[in-house]
Amino acid sequence: MTALCTALPAQLSLLLVDDHQIFLDGLSLALAPLCADLQIRTAESAAAAEAYLQHATFDLILLDLRLPDMPGLELLQRWQQQGRMTPVAILSASDSNLDAQAALAAGALGFISKSANSVLLRQAVTRVLLGETLPAPQADDKPQLTPRQLEILQLLAEGLPNKSISRQLGVSEDTVKTHLKSLFQEFAVHTRTACVSAARQRGWL
């Protein structure tokens, strides 16, 4: 732990963005030994995070993929488009290699699993703070979309509504909705447009 403190500046400011306050409290405690003067701000939504960024600067933002008002990936992409220079690392319960690859492609400097213990968490955060980009975790059981999901994804990209998709594939609208729900969960999005965008980023379209 001493090595971590000597490797970093004595003063750091972090913004933690996650919609679970209990997790934020635990994360704050886990990161406390990073340096002597660690300032931590927490936000439970994308809107709260953006409000902080209007009047404060941070050395690092730890961002969850799933927020109540906007997917973390979309928020990260917005910051990139705005030209924000604050380093961002994704901290997520997802173990999906696809999520990790998408986060790095969108500009994140790392993808850290929430299942990491305190020591591994501090090590990962330290590496990012020192300017290193963490590689995406490699998984042998990389998630794959089903043939039906791929068909629906392609028709979704063409702008077809559920009724047209169900008619073209010969399945019920409820079946289409079920597959769409699975796709939204896999890509950590809430809208059809965001789903298509995330699928393109990951090479499915």
PDB file of C-alpha atoms in Angstrom:
ATOM      1  CA  MET A   1       0.000   0.000   0.000  1.00  0.00           C
ATOM      2  CA  THR A   2       2.921   2.310   0.645  1.00  0.00           C
ATOM      3  CA  ALA A   3       4.089   1.774  -2.925  1.00  0.00           C
ATOM      4  CA  LEU A   4       0.727   2.917  -4.172  1.00  0.00           C
ATOM      5  CA  CYS A   5       0.844   6.106  -2.128  1.00  0.00           C
ATOM      6  CA  THR A   6       4.368   7.010  -3.214  1.00  0.00           C
ATOM      7  CA  ALA A   7       3.522   6.355  -6.881  1.00  0.00           C
ATOM      8  CA  LEU A   8       0.672   8.860  -6.878  1.00  0.00           C
ATOM      9  CA  PRO A   9       0.407  12.572  -6.037  1.00  0.00           C
ATOM     10  CA  ALA A  10      -0.383  13.421  -2.420  1.00  0.00           C
ATOM     11  CA  GLN A  11      -3.656  15.006  -3.519  1.00  0.00           C
ATOM     12  CA  LEU A  12      -6.221  13.457  -5.846  1.00  0.00           C
ATOM     13  CA  SER A  13      -9.843  14.127  -6.741  1.00  0.00           C
ATOM     14  CA  LEU A  14     -12.110  11.320  -7.941  1.00  0.00           C
ATOM     15  CA  LEU A  15     -15.723  11.225  -9.130  1.00  0.00           C
ATOM     16  CA  LEU A  16     -17.570   7.940  -8.571  1.00  0.00           C
ATOM     17  CA  VAL A  17     -20.731   7.462 -10.640  1.00  0.00           C
ATOM     18  CA  ASP A  18     -23.043   4.602  -9.660  1.00  0.00           C
ATOM     19  CA  ASP A  19     -26.732   4.391  -8.760  1.00  0.00           C
ATOM     20  CA  HIS A  20     -26.201   2.303  -5.607  1.00  0.00           C
ATOM     21  CA  GLN A  21     -25.255   4.431  -2.609  1.00  0.00           C
ATOM     22  CA  ILE A  22     -24.135   1.452  -0.537  1.00  0.00           C
ATOM     23  CA  PHE A  23     -21.689   0.465  -3.272  1.00  0.00           C
ATOM     24  CA  LEU A  24     -20.434   4.057  -3.503  1.00  0.00           C
ATOM     25  CA  ASP A  25     -19.808   4.091   0.247  1.00  0.00           C
ATOM     26  CA  GLY A  26     -17.865   0.835   0.073  1.00  0.00           C
ATOM     27  CA  LEU A  27     -15.908   1.985  -2.964  1.00  0.00           C
ATOM     28  CA  SER A  28     -14.954   5.217  -1.208  1.00  0.00           C
ATOM     29  CA  LEU A  29     -13.599   3.250   1.751  1.00  0.00           C
ATOM     30  CA  ALA A  30     -11.677   0.879  -0.529  1.00  0.00           C
ATOM     31  CA  LEU A  31     -10.020   3.764  -2.383  1.00  0.00           C
ATOM     32  CA  ALA A  32      -9.221   5.823   0.733  1.00  0.00           C
ATOM     33  CA  PRO A  33      -5.618   4.483   1.104  1.00  0.00           C
ATOM     34  CA  LEU A  34      -4.644   5.662  -2.399  1.00  0.00           C
ATOM     35  CA  CYS A  35      -3.084   8.891  -1.162  1.00  0.00           C
ATOM     36  CA  ALA A  36      -2.880  11.228   1.822  1.00  0.00           C
ATOM     37  CA  ASP A  37      -5.389  13.786   0.562  1.00  0.00           C
ATOM     38  CA  LEU A  38      -8.050  11.990  -1.466  1.00  0.00           C
ATOM     39  CA  GLN A  39     -11.163  13.961  -2.369  1.00  0.00           C
ATOM     40  CA  ILE A  40     -14.077  11.777  -3.464  1.00  0.00           C
ATOM     41  CA  ARG A  41     -17.377  12.980  -4.879  1.00  0.00           C
ATOM     42  CA  THR A  42     -20.214  10.566  -5.657  1.00  0.00           C
ATOM     43  CA  ALA A  43     -23.060  10.809  -8.159  1.00  0.00           C
ATOM     44  CA  GLU A  44     -25.990   8.415  -8.498  1.00  0.00           C
ATOM     45  CA  SER A  45     -27.015   9.457 -12.016  1.00  0.00           C
ATOM     46  CA  ALA A  46     -25.655  10.838 -15.267  1.00  0.00           C
ATOM     47  CA  ALA A  47     -27.316  14.183 -14.531  1.00  0.00           C
ATOM     48  CA  ALA A  48     -25.653  14.425 -11.119  1.00  0.00           C
ATOM     49  CA  ALA A  49     -22.268  13.566 -12.633  1.00  0.00           C
ATOM     50  CA  GLU A  50     -22.624  16.237 -15.305  1.00  0.00           C
ATOM     51  CA  ALA A  51     -23.646  18.782 -12.663  1.00  0.00           C
ATOM     52  CA  TYR A  52     -20.363  18.118 -10.825  1.00  0.00           C
ATOM     53  CA  LEU A  53     -18.382  18.501 -14.042  1.00  0.00           C
ATOM     54  CA  GLN A  54     -19.849  21.965 -14.594  1.00  0.00           C
ATOM     55  CA  HIS A  55     -17.921  23.399 -11.656  1.00  0.00           C
ATOM     56  CA  ALA A  56     -15.219  20.903 -10.662  1.00  0.00           C
ATOM     57  CA  THR A  57     -12.296  19.039 -12.195  1.00  0.00           C
ATOM     58  CA  PHE A  58     -11.277  15.492 -11.370  1.00  0.00           C
ATOM     59  CA  ASP A  59      -8.192  13.338 -11.834  1.00  0.00           C
ATOM     60  CA  LEU A  60     -10.324  10.306 -12.655  1.00  0.00           C
ATOM     61  CA  ILE A  61     -13.975   9.327 -13.107  1.00  0.00           C
ATOM     62  CA  LEU A  62     -15.100   5.796 -12.243  1.00  0.00           C
ATOM     63  CA  LEU A  63     -18.290   5.214 -14.208  1.00  0.00           C
ATOM     64  CA  ASP A  64     -20.868   2.424 -13.971  1.00  0.00           C
ATOM     65  CA  LEU A  65     -22.309   1.074 -17.229  1.00  0.00           C
ATOM     66  CA  ARG A  66     -25.901   1.060 -15.984  1.00  0.00           C
ATOM     67  CA  LEU A  67     -27.337   4.328 -14.696  1.00  0.00           C
ATOM     68  CA  PRO A  68     -31.026   5.172 -14.170  1.00  0.00           C
ATOM     69  CA  ASP A  69     -31.172   8.082 -16.619  1.00  0.00           C
ATOM     70  CA  MET A  70     -28.607   7.150 -19.294  1.00  0.00           C
ATOM     71  CA  PRO A  71     -26.392   4.148 -20.129  1.00  0.00           C
ATOM     72  CA  GLY A  72     -22.832   4.760 -18.967  1.00  0.00           C
ATOM     73  CA  LEU A  73     -21.504   4.051 -22.454  1.00  0.00           C
ATOM     74  CA  GLU A  74     -23.644   6.814 -23.953  1.00  0.00           C
ATOM     75  CA  LEU A  75     -22.536   9.220 -21.228  1.00  0.00           C
ATOM     76  CA  LEU A  76     -18.895   8.399 -21.934  1.00  0.00           C
ATOM     77  CA  GLN A  77     -19.444   8.952 -25.660  1.00  0.00           C
ATOM     78  CA  ARG A  78     -21.069  12.320 -24.923  1.00  0.00           C
ATOM     79  CA  TRP A  79     -18.048  13.386 -22.863  1.00  0.00           C
ATOM     80  CA  GLN A  80     -15.734  12.314 -25.661  1.00  0.00           C
ATOM     81  CA  GLN A  81     -17.740  14.369 -28.176  1.00  0.00           C
ATOM     82  CA  GLN A  82     -17.573  17.363 -25.830  1.00  0.00           C
ATOM     83  CA  GLY A  83     -13.801  17.038 -25.726  1.00  0.00           C
ATOM     84  CA  ARG A  84     -13.591  16.403 -21.984  1.00  0.00           C
ATOM     85  CA  MET A  85     -10.068  15.362 -21.059  1.00  0.00           C
ATOM     86  CA  THR A  86     -10.795  13.773 -17.668  1.00  0.00           C
ATOM     87  CA  PRO A  87      -9.706  10.102 -17.687  1.00  0.00           C
ATOM     88  CA  VAL A  88     -12.606   7.659 -17.311  1.00  0.00           C
ATOM     89  CA  ALA A  89     -12.539   4.024 -16.205  1.00  0.00           C
ATOM     90  CA  ILE A  90     -15.602   1.806 -16.329  1.00  0.00           C
ATOM     91  CA  LEU A  91     -16.457   0.025 -13.088  1.00  0.00           C
ATOM     92  CA  SER A  92     -19.129  -2.577 -13.762  1.00  0.00           C
ATOM     93  CA  ALA A  93     -20.745  -5.758 -12.491  1.00  0.00           C
ATOM     94  CA  SER A  94     -20.690  -7.010 -16.083  1.00  0.00           C
ATOM     95  CA  ASP A  95     -18.111  -9.653 -16.957  1.00  0.00           C
ATOM     96  CA  SER A  96     -18.844  -9.334 -20.665  1.00  0.00           C
ATOM     97  CA  ASN A  97     -15.776  -9.018 -22.839  1.00  0.00           C
ATOM     98  CA  LEU A  98     -18.026  -7.243 -25.341  1.00  0.00           C
ATOM     99  CA  ASP A  99     -18.858  -4.567 -22.763  1.00  0.00           C
ATOM    100  CA  ALA A 100     -15.174  -4.124 -22.005  1.00  0.00           C
ATOM    101  CA  GLN A 101     -14.240  -3.802 -25.675  1.00  0.00           C
ATOM    102  CA  ALA A 102     -17.067  -1.299 -26.256  1.00  0.00           C
ATOM    103  CA  ALA A 103     -15.988   0.788 -23.265  1.00  0.00           C
ATOM    104  CA  LEU A 104     -12.382   0.956 -24.459  1.00  0.00           C
ATOM    105  CA  ALA A 105     -13.531   1.763 -27.998  1.00  0.00           C
ATOM    106  CA  ALA A 106     -15.624   4.617 -26.591  1.00  0.00           C
ATOM    107  CA  GLY A 107     -12.606   6.146 -24.872  1.00  0.00           C
ATOM    108  CA  ALA A 108     -12.414   4.542 -21.431  1.00  0.00           C
ATOM    109  CA  LEU A 109      -8.928   3.881 -20.074  1.00  0.00           C
ATOM    110  CA  GLY A 110      -9.933   0.719 -18.310  1.00  0.00           C
ATOM    111  CA  PHE A 111     -12.708  -1.723 -17.459  1.00  0.00           C
ATOM    112  CA  ILE A 112     -12.668  -2.776 -13.807  1.00  0.00           C
ATOM    113  CA  SER A 113     -14.908  -5.519 -12.450  1.00  0.00           C
ATOM    114  CA  LYS A 114     -16.946  -4.758  -9.342  1.00  0.00           C
ATOM    115  CA  SER A 115     -16.020  -8.232  -8.134  1.00  0.00           C
ATOM    116  CA  ALA A 116     -12.384  -7.140  -7.724  1.00  0.00           C
ATOM    117  CA  ASN A 117     -11.163  -7.031  -4.132  1.00  0.00           C
ATOM    118  CA  SER A 118      -9.893  -3.812  -2.562  1.00  0.00           C
ATOM    119  CA  VAL A 119      -6.233  -4.439  -3.372  1.00  0.00           C
ATOM    120  CA  LEU A 120      -6.857  -5.268  -7.033  1.00  0.00           C
ATOM    121  CA  LEU A 121      -9.221  -2.306  -7.294  1.00  0.00           C
ATOM    122  CA  ARG A 122      -6.612   0.130  -5.958  1.00  0.00           C
ATOM    123  CA  GLN A 123      -3.965  -1.373  -8.227  1.00  0.00           C
ATOM    124  CA  ALA A 124      -6.179  -0.926 -11.290  1.00  0.00           C
ATOM    125  CA  VAL A 125      -7.136   2.648 -10.345  1.00  0.00           C
ATOM    126  CA  THR A 126      -3.486   3.489  -9.689  1.00  0.00           C
ATOM    127  CA  ARG A 127      -2.456   2.218 -13.127  1.00  0.00           C
ATOM    128  CA  VAL A 128      -5.104   4.368 -14.797  1.00  0.00           C
ATOM    129  CA  LEU A 129      -4.157   7.431 -12.722  1.00  0.00           C
ATOM    130  CA  LEU A 130      -0.540   6.954 -13.824  1.00  0.00           C
ATOM    131  CA  GLY A 131      -1.641   7.097 -17.456  1.00  0.00           C
ATOM    132  CA  GLU A 132      -1.870   3.420 -18.313  1.00  0.00           C
ATOM    133  CA  THR A 133      -4.721   1.932 -20.350  1.00  0.00           C
ATOM    134  CA  LEU A 134      -5.932  -1.332 -18.883  1.00  0.00           C
ATOM    135  CA  PRO A 135      -6.467  -4.072 -21.480  1.00  0.00           C
ATOM    136  CA  ALA A 136      -9.908  -5.639 -21.797  1.00  0.00           C
ATOM    137  CA  PRO A 137     -10.260  -8.871 -19.818  1.00  0.00           C
ATOM    138  CA  GLN A 138      -9.951 -11.919 -21.999  1.00  0.00           C
ATOM    139  CA  ALA A 139     -12.745 -14.445 -21.675  1.00  0.00           C
ATOM    140  CA  ASP A 140     -12.718 -17.892 -23.227  1.00  0.00           C
ATOM    141  CA  ASP A 141     -16.504 -18.049 -23.095  1.00  0.00           C
ATOM    142  CA  LYS A 142     -17.116 -14.869 -25.041  1.00  0.00           C
ATOM    143  CA  PRO A 143     -20.869 -14.218 -25.201  1.00  0.00           C
ATOM    144  CA  GLN A 144     -22.423 -14.757 -28.606  1.00  0.00           C
ATOM    145  CA  LEU A 145     -25.716 -13.542 -30.002  1.00  0.00           C
ATOM    146  CA  THR A 146     -28.162 -16.163 -31.232  1.00  0.00           C
ATOM    147  CA  PRO A 147     -28.975 -16.369 -34.972  1.00  0.00           C
ATOM    148  CA  ARG A 148     -32.463 -15.015 -34.222  1.00  0.00           C
ATOM    149  CA  GLN A 149     -31.027 -12.087 -32.235  1.00  0.00           C
ATOM    150  CA  LEU A 150     -28.724 -11.293 -35.142  1.00  0.00           C
ATOM    151  CA  GLU A 151     -31.687 -11.299 -37.535  1.00  0.00           C
ATOM    152  CA  ILE A 152     -33.667  -8.965 -35.288  1.00  0.00           C
ATOM    153  CA  LEU A 153     -30.631  -6.735 -34.820  1.00  0.00           C
ATOM    154  CA  GLN A 154     -30.198  -6.403 -38.578  1.00  0.00           C
ATOM    155  CA  LEU A 155     -33.872  -5.489 -39.083  1.00  0.00           C
ATOM    156  CA  LEU A 156     -33.665  -3.093 -36.142  1.00  0.00           C
ATOM    157  CA  ALA A 157     -30.761  -1.374 -37.883  1.00  0.00           C
ATOM    158  CA  GLU A 158     -32.956  -0.993 -40.963  1.00  0.00           C
ATOM    159  CA  GLY A 159     -35.423   0.961 -38.858  1.00  0.00           C
ATOM    160  CA  LEU A 160     -38.246  -1.587 -38.890  1.00  0.00           C
ATOM    161  CA  PRO A 161     -40.842  -1.477 -36.083  1.00  0.00           C
ATOM    162  CA  ASN A 162     -41.653  -4.571 -34.016  1.00  0.00           C
ATOM    163  CA  LYS A 163     -44.736  -5.416 -36.079  1.00  0.00           C
ATOM    164  CA  SER A 164     -42.754  -5.448 -39.335  1.00  0.00           C
ATOM    165  CA  ILE A 165     -39.951  -7.468 -37.761  1.00  0.00           C
ATOM    166  CA  SER A 166     -42.414 -10.077 -36.457  1.00  0.00           C
ATOM    167  CA  ARG A 167     -44.117 -10.310 -39.842  1.00  0.00           C
ATOM    168  CA  GLN A 168     -40.835 -10.662 -41.739  1.00  0.00           C
ATOM    169  CA  LEU A 169     -39.468 -13.340 -39.404  1.00  0.00           C
ATOM    170  CA  GLY A 170     -42.773 -15.149 -38.900  1.00  0.00           C
ATOM    171  CA  VAL A 171     -42.762 -14.793 -35.127  1.00  0.00           C
ATOM    172  CA  SER A 172     -45.046 -13.005 -32.661  1.00  0.00           C
ATOM    173  CA  GLU A 173     -44.468  -9.427 -31.532  1.00  0.00           C
ATOM    174  CA  ASP A 174     -44.007 -10.724 -27.978  1.00  0.00           C
ATOM    175  CA  THR A 175     -41.146 -12.912 -29.208  1.00  0.00           C
ATOM    176  CA  VAL A 176     -39.539  -9.891 -30.872  1.00  0.00           C
ATOM    177  CA  LYS A 177     -39.916  -7.885 -27.655  1.00  0.00           C
ATOM    178  CA  THR A 178     -38.310 -10.684 -25.642  1.00  0.00           C
ATOM    179  CA  HIS A 179     -35.307 -10.793 -27.974  1.00  0.00           C
ATOM    180  CA  LEU A 180     -35.044  -6.991 -27.915  1.00  0.00           C
ATOM    181  CA  LYS A 181     -35.007  -7.022 -24.112  1.00  0.00           C
ATOM    182  CA  SER A 182     -32.118  -9.516 -24.192  1.00  0.00           C
ATOM    183  CA  LEU A 183     -30.245  -7.382 -26.728  1.00  0.00           C
ATOM    184  CA  PHE A 184     -30.744  -4.246 -24.625  1.00  0.00           C
ATOM    185  CA  GLN A 185     -29.360  -6.064 -21.583  1.00  0.00           C
ATOM    186  CA  GLU A 186     -26.388  -7.470 -23.506  1.00  0.00           C
ATOM    187  CA  PHE A 187     -25.448  -4.050 -24.881  1.00  0.00           C
ATOM    188  CA  ALA A 188     -26.344  -2.161 -21.663  1.00  0.00           C
ATOM    189  CA  VAL A 189     -28.698   0.246 -23.448  1.00  0.00           C
ATOM    190  CA  HIS A 190     -32.293   1.416 -23.099  1.00  0.00           C
ATOM    191  CA  THR A 191     -33.283   2.517 -26.611  1.00  0.00           C
ATOM    192  CA  ARG A 192     -33.405   0.981 -30.089  1.00  0.00           C
ATOM    193  CA  THR A 193     -31.059   3.620 -31.493  1.00  0.00           C
ATOM    194  CA  ALA A 194     -28.509   3.038 -28.741  1.00  0.00           C
ATOM    195  CA  CYS A 195     -28.758  -0.716 -29.311  1.00  0.00           C
ATOM    196  CA  VAL A 196     -27.923  -0.343 -33.004  1.00  0.00           C
ATOM    197  CA  SER A 197     -25.080   2.055 -32.180  1.00  0.00           C
ATOM    198  CA  ALA A 198     -23.580  -0.301 -29.600  1.00  0.00           C
ATOM    199  CA  ALA A 199     -23.924  -3.268 -31.962  1.00  0.00           C
ATOM    200  CA  ARG A 200     -22.057  -1.375 -34.681  1.00  0.00           C
ATOM    201  CA  GLN A 201     -19.270  -0.480 -32.244  1.00  0.00           C
ATOM    202  CA  ARG A 202     -18.843  -4.121 -31.312  1.00  0.00           C
ATOM    203  CA  GLY A 203     -18.803  -5.318 -34.884  1.00  0.00           C
ATOM    204  CA  TRP A 204     -22.167  -7.084 -34.959  1.00  0.00           C
ATOM    205  CA  LEU A 205     -23.434  -4.832 -37.775  1.00  0.00           C
TER     206      LEU A 205
END
